[in-house]
Tab-separated table of C-alpha atoms and ligand atoms in Angstrom:
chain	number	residue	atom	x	y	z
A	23	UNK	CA	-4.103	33.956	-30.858
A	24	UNK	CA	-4.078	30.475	-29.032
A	25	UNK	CA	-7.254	30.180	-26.637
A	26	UNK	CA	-6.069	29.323	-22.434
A	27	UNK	CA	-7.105	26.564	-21.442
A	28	UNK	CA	-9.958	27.475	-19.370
A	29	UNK	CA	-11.572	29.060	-22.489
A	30	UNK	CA	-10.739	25.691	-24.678
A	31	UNK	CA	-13.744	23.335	-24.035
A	32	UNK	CA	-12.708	20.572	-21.259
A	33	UNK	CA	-13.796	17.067	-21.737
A	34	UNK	CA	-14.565	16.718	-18.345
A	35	UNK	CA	-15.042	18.822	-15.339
A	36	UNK	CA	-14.782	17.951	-11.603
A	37	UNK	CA	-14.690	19.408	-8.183
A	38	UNK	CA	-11.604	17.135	-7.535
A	39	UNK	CA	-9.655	15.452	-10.165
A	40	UNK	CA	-6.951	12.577	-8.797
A	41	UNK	CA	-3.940	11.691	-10.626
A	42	UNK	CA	-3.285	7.819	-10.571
A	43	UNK	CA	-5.512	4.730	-10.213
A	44	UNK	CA	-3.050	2.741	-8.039
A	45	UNK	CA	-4.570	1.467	-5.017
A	46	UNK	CA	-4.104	5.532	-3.510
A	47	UNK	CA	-5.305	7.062	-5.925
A	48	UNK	CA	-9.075	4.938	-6.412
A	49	UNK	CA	-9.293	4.996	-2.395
A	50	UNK	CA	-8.871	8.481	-2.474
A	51	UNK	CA	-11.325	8.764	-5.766
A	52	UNK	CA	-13.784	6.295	-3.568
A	53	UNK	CA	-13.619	8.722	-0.343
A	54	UNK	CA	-14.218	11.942	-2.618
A	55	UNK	CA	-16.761	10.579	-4.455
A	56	UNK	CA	-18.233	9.562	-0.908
A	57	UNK	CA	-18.389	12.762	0.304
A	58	UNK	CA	-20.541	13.488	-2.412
A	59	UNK	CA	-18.376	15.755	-4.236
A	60	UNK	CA	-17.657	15.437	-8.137
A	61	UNK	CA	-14.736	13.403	-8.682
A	62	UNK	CA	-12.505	12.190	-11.798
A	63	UNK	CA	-9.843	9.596	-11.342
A	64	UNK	CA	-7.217	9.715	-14.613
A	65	UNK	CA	-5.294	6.140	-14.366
A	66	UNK	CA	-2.745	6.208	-17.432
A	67	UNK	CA	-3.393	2.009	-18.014
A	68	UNK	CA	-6.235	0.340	-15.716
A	69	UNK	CA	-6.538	0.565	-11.901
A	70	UNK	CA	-3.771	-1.281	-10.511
A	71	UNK	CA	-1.205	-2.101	-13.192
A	72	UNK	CA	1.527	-0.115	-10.896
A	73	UNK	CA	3.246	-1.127	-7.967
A	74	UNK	CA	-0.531	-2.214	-6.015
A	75	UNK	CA	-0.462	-4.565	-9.076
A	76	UNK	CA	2.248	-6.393	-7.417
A	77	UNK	CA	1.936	-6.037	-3.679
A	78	UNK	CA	1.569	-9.148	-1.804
A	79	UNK	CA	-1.935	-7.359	0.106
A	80	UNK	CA	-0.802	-7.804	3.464
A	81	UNK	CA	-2.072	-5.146	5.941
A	82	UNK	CA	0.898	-5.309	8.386
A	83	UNK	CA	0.047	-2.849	11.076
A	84	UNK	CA	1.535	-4.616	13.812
A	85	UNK	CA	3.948	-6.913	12.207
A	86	UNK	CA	5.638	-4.037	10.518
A	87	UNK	CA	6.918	-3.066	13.768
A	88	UNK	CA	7.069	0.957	12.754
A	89	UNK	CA	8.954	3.131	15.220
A	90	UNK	CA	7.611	6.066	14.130
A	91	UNK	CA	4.511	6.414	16.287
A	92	UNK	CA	2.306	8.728	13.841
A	93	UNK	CA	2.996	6.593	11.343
A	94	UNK	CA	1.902	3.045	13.484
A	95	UNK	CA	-1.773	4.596	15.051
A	96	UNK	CA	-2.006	5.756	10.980
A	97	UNK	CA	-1.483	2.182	9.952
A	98	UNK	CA	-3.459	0.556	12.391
A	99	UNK	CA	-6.602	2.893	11.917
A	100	UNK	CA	-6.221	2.326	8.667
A	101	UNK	CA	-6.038	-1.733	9.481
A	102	UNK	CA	-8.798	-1.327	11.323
A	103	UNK	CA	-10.911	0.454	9.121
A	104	UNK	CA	-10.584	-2.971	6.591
A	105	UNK	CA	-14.018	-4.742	7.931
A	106	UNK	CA	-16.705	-2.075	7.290
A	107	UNK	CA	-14.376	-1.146	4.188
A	108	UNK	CA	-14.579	-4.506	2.526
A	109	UNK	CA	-18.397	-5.205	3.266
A	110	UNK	CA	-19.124	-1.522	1.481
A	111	UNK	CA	-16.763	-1.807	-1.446
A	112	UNK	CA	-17.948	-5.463	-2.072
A	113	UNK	CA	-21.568	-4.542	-1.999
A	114	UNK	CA	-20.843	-1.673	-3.991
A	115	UNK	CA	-18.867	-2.577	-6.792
A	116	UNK	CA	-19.525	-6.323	-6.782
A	117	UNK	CA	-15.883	-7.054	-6.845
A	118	UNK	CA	-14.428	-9.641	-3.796
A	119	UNK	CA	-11.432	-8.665	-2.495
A	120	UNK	CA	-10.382	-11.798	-0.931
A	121	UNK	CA	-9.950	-10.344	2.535
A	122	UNK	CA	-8.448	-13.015	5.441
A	123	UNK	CA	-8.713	-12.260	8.983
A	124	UNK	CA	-6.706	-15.721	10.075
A	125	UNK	CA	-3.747	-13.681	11.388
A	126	UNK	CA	-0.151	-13.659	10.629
A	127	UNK	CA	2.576	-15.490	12.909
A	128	UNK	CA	6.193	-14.288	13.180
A	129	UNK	CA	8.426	-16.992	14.184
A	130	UNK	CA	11.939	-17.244	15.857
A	131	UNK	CA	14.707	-19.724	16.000
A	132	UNK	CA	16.775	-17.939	19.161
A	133	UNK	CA	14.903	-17.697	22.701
A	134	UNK	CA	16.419	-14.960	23.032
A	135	UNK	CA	15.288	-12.932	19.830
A	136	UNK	CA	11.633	-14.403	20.258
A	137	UNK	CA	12.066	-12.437	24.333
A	138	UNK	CA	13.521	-9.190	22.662
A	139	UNK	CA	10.501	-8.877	20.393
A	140	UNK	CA	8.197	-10.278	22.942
A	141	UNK	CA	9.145	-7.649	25.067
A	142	UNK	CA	9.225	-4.489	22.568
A	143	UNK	CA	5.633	-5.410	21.122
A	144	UNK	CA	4.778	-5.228	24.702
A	145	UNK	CA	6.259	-1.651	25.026
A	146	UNK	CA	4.602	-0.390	21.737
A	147	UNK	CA	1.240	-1.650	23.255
A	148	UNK	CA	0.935	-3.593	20.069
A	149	UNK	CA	-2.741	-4.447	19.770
A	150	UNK	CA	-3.237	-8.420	20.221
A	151	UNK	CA	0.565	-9.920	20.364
A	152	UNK	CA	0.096	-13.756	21.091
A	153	UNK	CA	2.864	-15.674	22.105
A	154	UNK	CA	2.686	-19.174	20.521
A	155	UNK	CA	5.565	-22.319	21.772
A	156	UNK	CA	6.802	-24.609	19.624
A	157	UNK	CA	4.048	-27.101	20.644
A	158	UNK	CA	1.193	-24.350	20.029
A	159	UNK	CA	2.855	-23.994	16.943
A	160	UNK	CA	2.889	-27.297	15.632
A	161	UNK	CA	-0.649	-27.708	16.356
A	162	UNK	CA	-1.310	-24.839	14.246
A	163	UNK	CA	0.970	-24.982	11.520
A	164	UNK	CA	2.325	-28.368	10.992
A	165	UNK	CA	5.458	-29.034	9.145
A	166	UNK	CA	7.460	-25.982	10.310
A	167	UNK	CA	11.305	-26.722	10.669
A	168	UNK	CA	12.829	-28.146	13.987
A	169	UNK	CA	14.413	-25.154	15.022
A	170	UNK	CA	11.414	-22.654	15.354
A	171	UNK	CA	11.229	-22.546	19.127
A	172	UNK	CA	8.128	-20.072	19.291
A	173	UNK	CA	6.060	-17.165	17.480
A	174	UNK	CA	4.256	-14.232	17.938
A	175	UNK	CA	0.975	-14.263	16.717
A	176	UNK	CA	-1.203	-11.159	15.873
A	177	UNK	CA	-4.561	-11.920	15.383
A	178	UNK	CA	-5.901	-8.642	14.041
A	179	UNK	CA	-3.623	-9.139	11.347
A	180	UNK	CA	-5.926	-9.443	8.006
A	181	UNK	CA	-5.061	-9.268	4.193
A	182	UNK	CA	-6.662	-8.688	0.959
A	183	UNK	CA	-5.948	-9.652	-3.163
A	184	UNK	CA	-4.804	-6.087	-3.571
A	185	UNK	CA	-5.804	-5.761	-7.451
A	186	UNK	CA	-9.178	-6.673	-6.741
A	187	UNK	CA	-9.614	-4.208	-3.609
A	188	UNK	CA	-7.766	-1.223	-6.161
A	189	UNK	CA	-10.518	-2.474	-8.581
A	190	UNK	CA	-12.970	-2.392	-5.722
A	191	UNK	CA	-12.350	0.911	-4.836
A	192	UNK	CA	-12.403	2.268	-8.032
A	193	UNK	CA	-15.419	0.350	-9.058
A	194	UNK	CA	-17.001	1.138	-5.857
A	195	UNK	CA	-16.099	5.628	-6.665
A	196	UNK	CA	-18.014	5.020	-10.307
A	197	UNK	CA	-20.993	3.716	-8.258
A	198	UNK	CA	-21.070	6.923	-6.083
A	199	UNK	CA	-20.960	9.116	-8.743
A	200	UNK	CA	-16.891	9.611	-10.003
A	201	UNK	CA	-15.721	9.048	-13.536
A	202	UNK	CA	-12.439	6.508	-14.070
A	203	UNK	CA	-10.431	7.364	-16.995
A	204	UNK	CA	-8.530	4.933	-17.720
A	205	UNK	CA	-5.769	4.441	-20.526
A	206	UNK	CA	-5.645	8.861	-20.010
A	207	UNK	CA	-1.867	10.390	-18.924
A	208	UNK	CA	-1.833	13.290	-17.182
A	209	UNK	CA	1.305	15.286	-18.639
A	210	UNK	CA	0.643	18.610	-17.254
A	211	UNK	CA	-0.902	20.716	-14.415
A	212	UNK	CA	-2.284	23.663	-16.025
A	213	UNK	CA	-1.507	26.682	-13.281
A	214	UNK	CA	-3.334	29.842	-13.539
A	215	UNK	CA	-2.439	32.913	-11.125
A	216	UNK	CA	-1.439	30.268	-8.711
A	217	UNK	CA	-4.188	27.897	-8.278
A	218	UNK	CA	-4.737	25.165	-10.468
A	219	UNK	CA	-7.596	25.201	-13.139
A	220	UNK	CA	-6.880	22.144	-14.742
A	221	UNK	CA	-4.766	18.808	-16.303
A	222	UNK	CA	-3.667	18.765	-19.626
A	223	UNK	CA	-3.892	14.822	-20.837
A	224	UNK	CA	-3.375	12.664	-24.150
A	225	UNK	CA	-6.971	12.488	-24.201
A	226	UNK	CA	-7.332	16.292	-24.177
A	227	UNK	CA	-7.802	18.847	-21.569
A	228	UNK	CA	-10.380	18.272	-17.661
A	229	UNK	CA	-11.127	21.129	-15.500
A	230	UNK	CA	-11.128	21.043	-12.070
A	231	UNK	CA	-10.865	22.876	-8.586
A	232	UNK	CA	-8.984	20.625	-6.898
A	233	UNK	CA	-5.967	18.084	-8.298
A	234	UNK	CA	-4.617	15.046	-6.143
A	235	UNK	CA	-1.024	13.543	-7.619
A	236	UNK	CA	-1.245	10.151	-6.437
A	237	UNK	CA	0.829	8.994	-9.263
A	238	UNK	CA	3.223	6.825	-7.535
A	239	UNK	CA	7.169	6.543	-8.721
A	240	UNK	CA	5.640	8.980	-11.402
A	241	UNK	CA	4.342	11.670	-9.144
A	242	UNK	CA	8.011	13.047	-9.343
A	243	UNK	CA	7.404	14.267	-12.611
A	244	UNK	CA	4.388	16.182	-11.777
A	245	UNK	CA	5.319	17.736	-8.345
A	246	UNK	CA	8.507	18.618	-10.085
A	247	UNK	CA	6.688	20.756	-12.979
A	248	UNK	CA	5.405	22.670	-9.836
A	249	UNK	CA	8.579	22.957	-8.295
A	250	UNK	CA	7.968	20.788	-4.966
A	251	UNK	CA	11.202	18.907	-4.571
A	252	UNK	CA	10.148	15.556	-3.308
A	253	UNK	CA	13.069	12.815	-4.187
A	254	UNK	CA	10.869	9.829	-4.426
A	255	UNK	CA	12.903	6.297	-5.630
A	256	UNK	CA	11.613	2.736	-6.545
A	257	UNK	CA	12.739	-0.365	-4.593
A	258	UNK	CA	12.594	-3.316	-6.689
A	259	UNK	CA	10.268	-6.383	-5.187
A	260	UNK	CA	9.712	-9.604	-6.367
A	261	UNK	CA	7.150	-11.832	-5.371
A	262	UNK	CA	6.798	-15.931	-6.298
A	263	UNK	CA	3.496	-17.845	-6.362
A	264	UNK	CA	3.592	-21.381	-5.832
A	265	UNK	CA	1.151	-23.830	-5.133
A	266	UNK	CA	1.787	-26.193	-1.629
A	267	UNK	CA	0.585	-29.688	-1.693
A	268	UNK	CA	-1.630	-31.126	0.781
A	269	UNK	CA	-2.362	-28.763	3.847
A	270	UNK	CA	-2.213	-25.012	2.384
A	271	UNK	CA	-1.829	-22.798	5.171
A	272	UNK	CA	-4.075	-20.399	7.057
A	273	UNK	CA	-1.815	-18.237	8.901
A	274	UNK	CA	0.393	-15.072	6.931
A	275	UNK	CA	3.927	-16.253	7.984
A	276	UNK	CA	5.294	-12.814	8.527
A	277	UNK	CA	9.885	-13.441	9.256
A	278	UNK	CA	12.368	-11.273	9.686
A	279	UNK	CA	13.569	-12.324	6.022
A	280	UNK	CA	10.523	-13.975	4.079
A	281	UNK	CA	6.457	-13.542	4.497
A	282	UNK	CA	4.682	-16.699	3.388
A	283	UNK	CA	0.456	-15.099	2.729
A	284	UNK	CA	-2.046	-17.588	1.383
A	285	UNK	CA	-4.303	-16.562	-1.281
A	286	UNK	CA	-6.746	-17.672	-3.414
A	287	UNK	CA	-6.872	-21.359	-5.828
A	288	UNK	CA	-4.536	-22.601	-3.168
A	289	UNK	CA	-1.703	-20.008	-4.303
A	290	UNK	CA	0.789	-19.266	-1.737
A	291	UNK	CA	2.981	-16.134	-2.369
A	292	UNK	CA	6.140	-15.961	-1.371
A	293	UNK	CA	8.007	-12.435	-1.125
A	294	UNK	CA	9.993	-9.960	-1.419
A	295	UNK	CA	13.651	-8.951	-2.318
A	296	UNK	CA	14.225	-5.148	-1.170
A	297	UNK	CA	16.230	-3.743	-4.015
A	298	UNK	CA	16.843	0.026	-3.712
A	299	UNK	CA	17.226	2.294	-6.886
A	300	UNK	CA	16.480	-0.599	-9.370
A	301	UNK	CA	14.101	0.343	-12.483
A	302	UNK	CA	13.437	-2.739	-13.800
A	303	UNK	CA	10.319	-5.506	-13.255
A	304	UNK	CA	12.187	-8.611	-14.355
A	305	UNK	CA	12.735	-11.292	-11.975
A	306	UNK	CA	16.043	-12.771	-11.736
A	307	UNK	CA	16.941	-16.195	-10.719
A	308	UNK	CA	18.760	-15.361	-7.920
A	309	UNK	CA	16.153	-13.045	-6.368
A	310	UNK	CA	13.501	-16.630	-6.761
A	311	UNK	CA	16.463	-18.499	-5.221
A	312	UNK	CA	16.640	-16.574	-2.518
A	313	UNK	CA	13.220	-16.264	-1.358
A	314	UNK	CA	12.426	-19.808	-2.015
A	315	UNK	CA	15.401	-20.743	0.557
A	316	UNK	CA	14.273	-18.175	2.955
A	317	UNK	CA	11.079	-20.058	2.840
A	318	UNK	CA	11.878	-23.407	2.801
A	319	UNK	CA	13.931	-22.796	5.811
A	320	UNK	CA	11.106	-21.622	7.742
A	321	UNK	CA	8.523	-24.607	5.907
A	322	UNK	CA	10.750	-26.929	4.861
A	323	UNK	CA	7.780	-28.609	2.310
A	324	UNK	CA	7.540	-25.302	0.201
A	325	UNK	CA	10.420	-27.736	-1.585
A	326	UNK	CA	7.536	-29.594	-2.751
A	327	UNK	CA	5.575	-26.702	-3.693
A	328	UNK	CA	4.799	-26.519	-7.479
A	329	UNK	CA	6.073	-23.264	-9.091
A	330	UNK	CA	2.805	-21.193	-10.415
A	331	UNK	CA	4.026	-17.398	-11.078
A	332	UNK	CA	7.170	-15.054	-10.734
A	333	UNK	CA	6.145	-10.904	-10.987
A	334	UNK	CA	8.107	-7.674	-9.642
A	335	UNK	CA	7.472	-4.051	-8.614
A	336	UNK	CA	8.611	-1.203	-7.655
A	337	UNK	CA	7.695	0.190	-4.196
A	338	UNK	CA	7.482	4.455	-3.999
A	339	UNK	CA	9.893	5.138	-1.169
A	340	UNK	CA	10.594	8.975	-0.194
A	341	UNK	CA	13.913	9.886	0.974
A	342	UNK	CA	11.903	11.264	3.964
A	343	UNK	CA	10.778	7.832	4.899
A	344	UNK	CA	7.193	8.510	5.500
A	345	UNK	CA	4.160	9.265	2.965
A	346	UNK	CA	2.962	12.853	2.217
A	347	UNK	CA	-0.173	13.503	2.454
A	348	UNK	CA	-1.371	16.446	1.999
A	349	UNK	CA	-1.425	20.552	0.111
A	350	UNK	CA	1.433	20.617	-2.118
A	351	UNK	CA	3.256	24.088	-0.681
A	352	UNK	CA	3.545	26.773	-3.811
A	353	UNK	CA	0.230	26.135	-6.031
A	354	UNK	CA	-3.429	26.608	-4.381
A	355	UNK	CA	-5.270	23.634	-5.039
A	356	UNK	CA	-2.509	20.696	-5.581
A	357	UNK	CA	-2.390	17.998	-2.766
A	358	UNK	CA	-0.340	14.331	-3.240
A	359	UNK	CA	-0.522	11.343	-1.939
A	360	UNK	CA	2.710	9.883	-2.272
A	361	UNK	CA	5.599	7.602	-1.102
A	362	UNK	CA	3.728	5.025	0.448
A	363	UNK	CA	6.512	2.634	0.159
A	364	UNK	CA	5.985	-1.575	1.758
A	365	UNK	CA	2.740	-0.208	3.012
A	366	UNK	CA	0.730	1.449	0.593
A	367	UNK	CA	-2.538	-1.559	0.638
A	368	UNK	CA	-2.544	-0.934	4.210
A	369	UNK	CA	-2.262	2.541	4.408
A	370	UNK	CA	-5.070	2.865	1.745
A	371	UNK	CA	-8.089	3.418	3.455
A	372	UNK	CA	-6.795	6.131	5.914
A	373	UNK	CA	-4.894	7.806	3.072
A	374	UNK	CA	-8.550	8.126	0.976
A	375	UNK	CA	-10.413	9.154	4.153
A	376	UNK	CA	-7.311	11.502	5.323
A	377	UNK	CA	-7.055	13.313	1.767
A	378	UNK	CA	-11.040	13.477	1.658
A	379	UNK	CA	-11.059	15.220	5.213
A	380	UNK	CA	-7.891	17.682	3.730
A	381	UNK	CA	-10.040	18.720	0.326
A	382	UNK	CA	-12.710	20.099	2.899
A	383	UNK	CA	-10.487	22.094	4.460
A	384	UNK	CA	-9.207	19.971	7.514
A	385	UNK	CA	-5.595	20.680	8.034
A	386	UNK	CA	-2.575	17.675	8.993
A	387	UNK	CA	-2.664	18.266	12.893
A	388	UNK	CA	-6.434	18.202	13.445
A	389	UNK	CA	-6.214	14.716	11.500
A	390	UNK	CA	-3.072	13.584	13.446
A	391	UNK	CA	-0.871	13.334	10.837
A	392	UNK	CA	1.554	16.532	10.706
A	393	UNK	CA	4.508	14.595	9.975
A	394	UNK	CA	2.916	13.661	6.797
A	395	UNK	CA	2.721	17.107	5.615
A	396	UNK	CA	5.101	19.642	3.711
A	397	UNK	CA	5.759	22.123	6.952
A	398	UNK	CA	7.488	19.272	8.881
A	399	UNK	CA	9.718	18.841	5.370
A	400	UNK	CA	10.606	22.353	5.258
A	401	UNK	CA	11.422	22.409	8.615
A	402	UNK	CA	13.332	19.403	8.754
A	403	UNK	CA	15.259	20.538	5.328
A	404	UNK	CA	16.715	23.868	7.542
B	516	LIG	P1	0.931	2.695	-7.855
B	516	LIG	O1	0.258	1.446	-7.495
B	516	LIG	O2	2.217	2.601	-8.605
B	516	LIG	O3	-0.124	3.536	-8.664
B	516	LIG	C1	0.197	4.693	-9.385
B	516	LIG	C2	-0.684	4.685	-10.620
B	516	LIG	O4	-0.568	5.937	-11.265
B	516	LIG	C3	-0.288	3.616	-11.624
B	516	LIG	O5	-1.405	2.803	-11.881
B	516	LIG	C4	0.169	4.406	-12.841
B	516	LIG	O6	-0.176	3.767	-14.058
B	516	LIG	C5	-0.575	5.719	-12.661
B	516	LIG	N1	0.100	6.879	-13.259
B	516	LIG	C6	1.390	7.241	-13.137
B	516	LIG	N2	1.614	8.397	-13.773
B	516	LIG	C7	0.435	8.772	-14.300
B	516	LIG	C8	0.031	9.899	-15.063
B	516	LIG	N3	0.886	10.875	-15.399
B	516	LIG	N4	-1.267	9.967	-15.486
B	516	LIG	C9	-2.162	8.984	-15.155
B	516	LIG	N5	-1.815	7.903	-14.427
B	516	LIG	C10	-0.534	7.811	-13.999
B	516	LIG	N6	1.900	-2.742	0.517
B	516	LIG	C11	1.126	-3.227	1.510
B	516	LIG	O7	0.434	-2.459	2.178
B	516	LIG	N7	1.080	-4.559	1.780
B	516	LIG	C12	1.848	-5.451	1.104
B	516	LIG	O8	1.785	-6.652	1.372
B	516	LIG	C13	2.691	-4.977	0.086
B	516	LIG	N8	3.476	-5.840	-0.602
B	516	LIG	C14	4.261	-5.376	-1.602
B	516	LIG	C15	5.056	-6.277	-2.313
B	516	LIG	C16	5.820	-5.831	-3.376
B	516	LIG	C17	6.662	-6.814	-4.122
B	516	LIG	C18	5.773	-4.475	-3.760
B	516	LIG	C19	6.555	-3.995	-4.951
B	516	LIG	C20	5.016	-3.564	-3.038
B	516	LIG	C21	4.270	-4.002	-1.946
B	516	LIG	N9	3.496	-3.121	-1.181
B	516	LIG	C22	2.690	-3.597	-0.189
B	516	LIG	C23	3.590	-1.677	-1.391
B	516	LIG	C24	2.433	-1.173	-2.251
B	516	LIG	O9	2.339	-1.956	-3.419
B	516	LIG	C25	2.659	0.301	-2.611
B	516	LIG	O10	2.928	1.058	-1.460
B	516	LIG	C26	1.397	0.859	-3.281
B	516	LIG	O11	1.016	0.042	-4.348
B	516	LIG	C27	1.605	2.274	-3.777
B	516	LIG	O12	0.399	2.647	-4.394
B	516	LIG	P2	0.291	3.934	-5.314
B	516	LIG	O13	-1.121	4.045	-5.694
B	516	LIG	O14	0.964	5.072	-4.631
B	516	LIG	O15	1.220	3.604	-6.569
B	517	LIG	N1	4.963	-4.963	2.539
B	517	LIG	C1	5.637	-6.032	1.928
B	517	LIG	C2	6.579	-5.634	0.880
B	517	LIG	O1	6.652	-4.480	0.520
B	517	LIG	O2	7.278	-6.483	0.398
């Protein structure tokens, strides 16, 4: 007779096991692990070879413009959070994470646009919406084209390298205690009389009270063995590095069409097409032509620019629009983390601290984030 699984011997044990070492998953792991509570993190390659891999690391709070108001005091707590984040994470694990606090500037070429959004930041209560003329501008950021007639700038505005800071929080969860597997696939949630025991992996079986599917595009596949129906699809991104000559820039240019963020070795990258329901990572031509017009027509010496680096991901967008973030109805035990979409480097931190909270007990409304959470799906589904 064939043993259960809780009577094989597990390789490894933990209070709360998390699914996925993309930049969710290892701030979760790093929040668990900082609670004090035994923690594995099961990453099928190495932290950050999924979509954080190829995000451009800008923490958009503001400049995202959400109109869904949950979802904008999420983002910018989790914005603000970044400062205190970075120092710990850096001390911790060692790792930099290349974090830049210039601010990003959104500029317009109609008065009239520039008034509209002008006047809607205002209404949001945005946090720290500048408005800069063309002659502010230019004294900033020289060599913008002639027909930018103003900007808003938004200083708390920051960005990091986002493969470092997934590294960083990872590396930062070993310190306090949690144990990365990488190069380990999850294939199966092991269910016993309705609560989870355990994960069934190519690297054999882990225990566990607790499981967190922060899997990304591949969560599907595991909420879908436990019968949560939560249509999650990619949208295709890519994302050119090129190198400007003489002045690089300081300030994130964050347009309507184009975002323009500075990085390290003098890189500037330059992204990203939006391309629903496409699978693939290669980067096509006419997805480079097209950003590196959008650009140019907003810095007109990015012509000059030597070409470094082309790359493409996939973002995890939920036909619901918004993240969930919390107990996975059905299965005692089973939370996700999923369907963070353009925003999952920003959302980070909050996710990790918000999932941390939820393992302890703490349900969505107490942490101001019920529309994040399956009851609002069911109800919204009648
Ligand atoms: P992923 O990063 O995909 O991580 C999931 C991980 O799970 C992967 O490492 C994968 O290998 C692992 N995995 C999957 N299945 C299994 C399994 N069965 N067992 C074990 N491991 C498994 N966001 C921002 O906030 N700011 C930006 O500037 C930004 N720019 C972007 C630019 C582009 C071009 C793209 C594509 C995205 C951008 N994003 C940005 C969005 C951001 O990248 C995503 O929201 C975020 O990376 C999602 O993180 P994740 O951890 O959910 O998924
Ligand atoms: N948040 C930027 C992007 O997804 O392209």
């Amino acid at each position: 007779m064939s043993k259960t699984h809780t009577e094989k011997k597990a390789i490894g044990h933990a209070e709360c096991l998390v699914i996925g070492g993309g930049v969710i998953g290892s701030a979760i792991a790093y929040h668990v692990a900082k609670e004090g509570r035994s923690t594995i993190m099961l990453e099928r390659c190495i932290p950050g070879e999924g979509a954080s891999g190829a995000a451009a690391g800008m923490l958009a709070a503001e400049s995202e413009e959400f109109s869904d108001l949950e979802l904008a005091r999420f983002a910018r707590a989790s914005r603000d959070a970044f400062p205190d984040l970075v120092c710990d994470l850096e001390r911790l694990s060692g790792i930099s994470v290349d974090f830049r606090t210039e601010g990003f500037v959104t500029p317009f070429r109609s008065e009239a646009e520039g008034q509209r959004r002008w006047n809607a930041a205002n209404i949001r209560e945005d946090d720290s919406p500048i408005w800069w003329d063309a002659r502010e501008l230019a004294r900033r950021i020289p060599g913008l084209a002639d027909q930018v007639i103003g900007a808003i700038y938004r200083s708390k505005e920051t960005q990091v390298a986002p493969v470092q800071l997934c590294r960083a929080y990872a590396g930062s969860a070993a310190v306090l205690g949690a144990t990365i597997w990488s190069g380990t696939h999850a294939e199966e949630l092991i269910i016993q009389d309705g609560r989870v025991c355990g994960v069934r992996t190519d690297s054999g079986f882990f225990s566990c009270d607790q499981v967190v599917i922060a899997a990304g595009l591949d969560s599907l596949k595991l909420l879908e063995q436990i019968g949560f129906d939560y249509p999650l699809y990619p949208v295709k991104g890519e994302v050119v590095a090129v190198s400007l000559k003489d002045h690089p820039l300081d300030y994130t240019i964050y347009a309507d069409d184009v975002y323009l963020v500075p990085k390290q070795n003098n890189e500037l990258w330059i992204g990203a097409t939006s391309l629903p329901h496409q699978y693939d990572k290669e980067v096509t031509v006419g997805g480079l032509k097209g950003l590196l017009a959008r650009a140019s027509a907003w810095l007109p010496r990015v012509q000059e620019a030597s070409f470094i680096r082309a790359w493409a991901g996939l973002r995890p967008q939920a036909a619901a629009e918004r993240p969930f973030i919390g107990p996975v109805p059905g299965v005692e035990g089973v939370y996700a983390a999923v369907g963070h979409y353009r925003n999952g480097v920003l959302l980070s931190d909050a996710t990790g601290r918000a999932m941390a909270t939820m393992l302890k007990g703490a349900d969505a409304a107490g942490l101001g984030i019920s529309k994040f959470s399956s009851e609002l799906l069911k109800e919204e589904s009648l």
